[in-house]
Amino acid sequence: MFGPLISKPGTSKRNKTGSWRTESKPKFLHKNCIACKMCVTVCPEACITGDQKNTFICDYSYCKGCGMCAVICPKQDIVMIPEDSKE
Ligand code: SF4
Ligand code: SF4
């Protein structure tokens, strides 16, 4: 349907952002996902991957914690949790 806005995570490995992400990070619940790939489309870091329902994940090495994936998900299957959460 849609391709990611950015073709690859960051522009190189030097752009890994895990050390300065915002205070929250996305958690993929894997309960109600319909594989619409909207989260993949909006992620500015193109760090979300997945194919089938309830298989989508993000690479925290690139995720900035912007929360766009959680906002766009039509099934509320992504929630933002505190950075220091052990979940
Ligand atoms: S919080 Fe932002 S950067 Fe992280 S996976 Fe979601 S859309 Fe991508
Ligand atoms: S936006 Fe939500 S429902 Fe769509 S693929 Fe991503 S996690 Fe699944």
GROMACS .gro file of C-alpha atoms and ligand atoms in nm:
model
  103
    1MET     CA    1   0.000   0.000   0.000
    2PHE     CA    2   0.245   0.264   0.121
    3GLY     CA    3   0.621   0.247   0.130
    4PRO     CA    4   0.820   0.399   0.412
    5LEU     CA    5   0.895   0.771   0.374
    6ILE     CA    6   1.257   0.698   0.449
    7SER     CA    7   1.400   0.399   0.272
    8LYS     CA    8   1.655   0.297   0.533
    9PRO     CA    9   1.700   0.363   0.905
   10GLY     CA   10   1.896   0.684   0.939
   11THR     CA   11   2.163   0.732   0.678
   12SER     CA   12   2.427   0.519   0.838
   13LYS     CA   13   2.505   0.337   1.159
   14ARG     CA   14   2.653   0.656   1.304
   15ASN     CA   15   2.298   0.788   1.337
   16LYS     CA   16   2.190   0.532   1.594
   17THR     CA   17   1.983   0.721   1.846
   18GLY     CA   18   1.940   0.486   2.134
   19SER     CA   19   2.154   0.702   2.359
   20TRP     CA   20   1.938   1.016   2.325
   21ARG     CA   21   1.579   0.902   2.262
   22THR     CA   22   1.300   1.102   2.422
   23GLU     CA   23   1.181   0.982   2.760
   24SER     CA   24   0.944   0.728   2.611
   25LYS     CA   25   0.959   0.441   2.367
   26PRO     CA   26   0.695   0.247   2.175
   27LYS     CA   27   0.571  -0.090   2.286
   28PHE     CA   28   0.402  -0.309   2.027
   29LEU     CA   29   0.120  -0.495   2.200
   30HIS     CA   30   0.069  -0.761   1.933
   31LYS     CA   31  -0.300  -0.801   2.012
   32ASN     CA   32  -0.509  -0.614   1.757
   33CYS     CA   33  -0.269  -0.544   1.472
   34ILE     CA   34  -0.423  -0.564   1.126
   35ALA     CA   35  -0.093  -0.529   0.937
   36CYS     CA   36  -0.198  -0.199   0.779
   37LYS     CA   37   0.165  -0.081   0.796
   38MET     CA   38   0.068   0.274   0.884
   39CYS     CA   39   0.328   0.270   1.159
   40VAL     CA   40   0.592   0.171   0.905
   41THR     CA   41   0.481   0.452   0.676
   42VAL     CA   42   0.499   0.734   0.929
   43CYS     CA   43   0.812   0.637   1.120
   44PRO     CA   44   1.070   0.906   1.041
   45GLU     CA   45   1.351   0.663   1.114
   46ALA     CA   46   1.207   0.377   0.908
   47CYS     CA   47   1.295   0.154   1.199
   48ILE     CA   48   0.971  -0.043   1.216
   49THR     CA   49   0.960  -0.379   1.049
   50GLY     CA   50   0.697  -0.647   1.020
   51ASP     CA   51   0.483  -0.822   0.767
   52GLN     CA   52   0.208  -1.029   0.920
   53LYS     CA   53  -0.045  -0.928   1.184
   54ASN     CA   54   0.108  -0.886   1.529
   55THR     CA   55   0.466  -0.916   1.410
   56PHE     CA   56   0.563  -0.549   1.391
   57ILE     CA   57   0.856  -0.431   1.599
   58CYS     CA   58   1.092  -0.138   1.602
   59ASP     CA   59   1.467  -0.119   1.629
   60TYR     CA   60   1.539   0.083   1.943
   61SER     CA   61   1.885   0.156   1.809
   62TYR     CA   62   1.720   0.403   1.572
   63CYS     CA   63   1.388   0.491   1.736
   64LYS     CA   64   1.373   0.851   1.864
   65GLY     CA   65   1.057   0.804   2.065
   66CYS     CA   66   0.855   1.055   1.863
   67GLY     CA   67   0.535   0.860   1.920
   68MET     CA   68   0.403   0.895   1.566
   69CYS     CA   69   0.358   0.520   1.531
   70ALA     CA   70   0.140   0.508   1.841
   71VAL     CA   71  -0.071   0.802   1.723
   72ILE     CA   72  -0.131   0.664   1.375
   73CYS     CA   73  -0.209   0.304   1.469
   74PRO     CA   74  -0.581   0.255   1.398
   75LYS     CA   75  -0.605  -0.036   1.641
   76GLN     CA   76  -0.422   0.125   1.936
   77ASP     CA   77  -0.180  -0.163   1.923
   78ILE     CA   78   0.121   0.057   2.000
   79VAL     CA   79   0.160   0.241   2.329
   80MET     CA   80   0.436   0.469   2.449
   81ILE     CA   81   0.601   0.357   2.771
   82PRO     CA   82   0.869   0.520   2.987
   83GLU     CA   83   1.221   0.482   2.857
   84ASP     CA   84   1.334   0.306   3.173
   85SER     CA   85   1.045   0.058   3.166
   86LYS     CA   86   1.150  -0.305   3.177
   87GLU     CA   87   0.854  -0.406   2.958
   88SF4     S1   88   0.841   0.631   1.824
   88SF4    FE1   89   0.887   0.741   1.629
   88SF4     S2   90   1.095   0.681   1.574
   88SF4    FE2   91   1.022   0.532   1.727
   88SF4     S3   92   0.936   0.362   1.610
   88SF4    FE3   93   0.766   0.503   1.655
   88SF4     S4   94   0.754   0.641   1.478
   88SF4    FE4   95   0.956   0.539   1.471
   89SF4     S1   96  -0.026   0.072   1.258
   89SF4    FE1   97  -0.094  -0.070   1.420
   89SF4     S2   98  -0.234  -0.211   1.314
   89SF4    FE2   99  -0.113  -0.109   1.155
   89SF4     S3  100   0.064  -0.246   1.119
   89SF4    FE3  101   0.127  -0.094   1.273
   89SF4     S4  102   0.087  -0.197   1.472
   89SF4    FE4  103  -0.030  -0.306   1.314
   0.00000   0.00000   0.00000
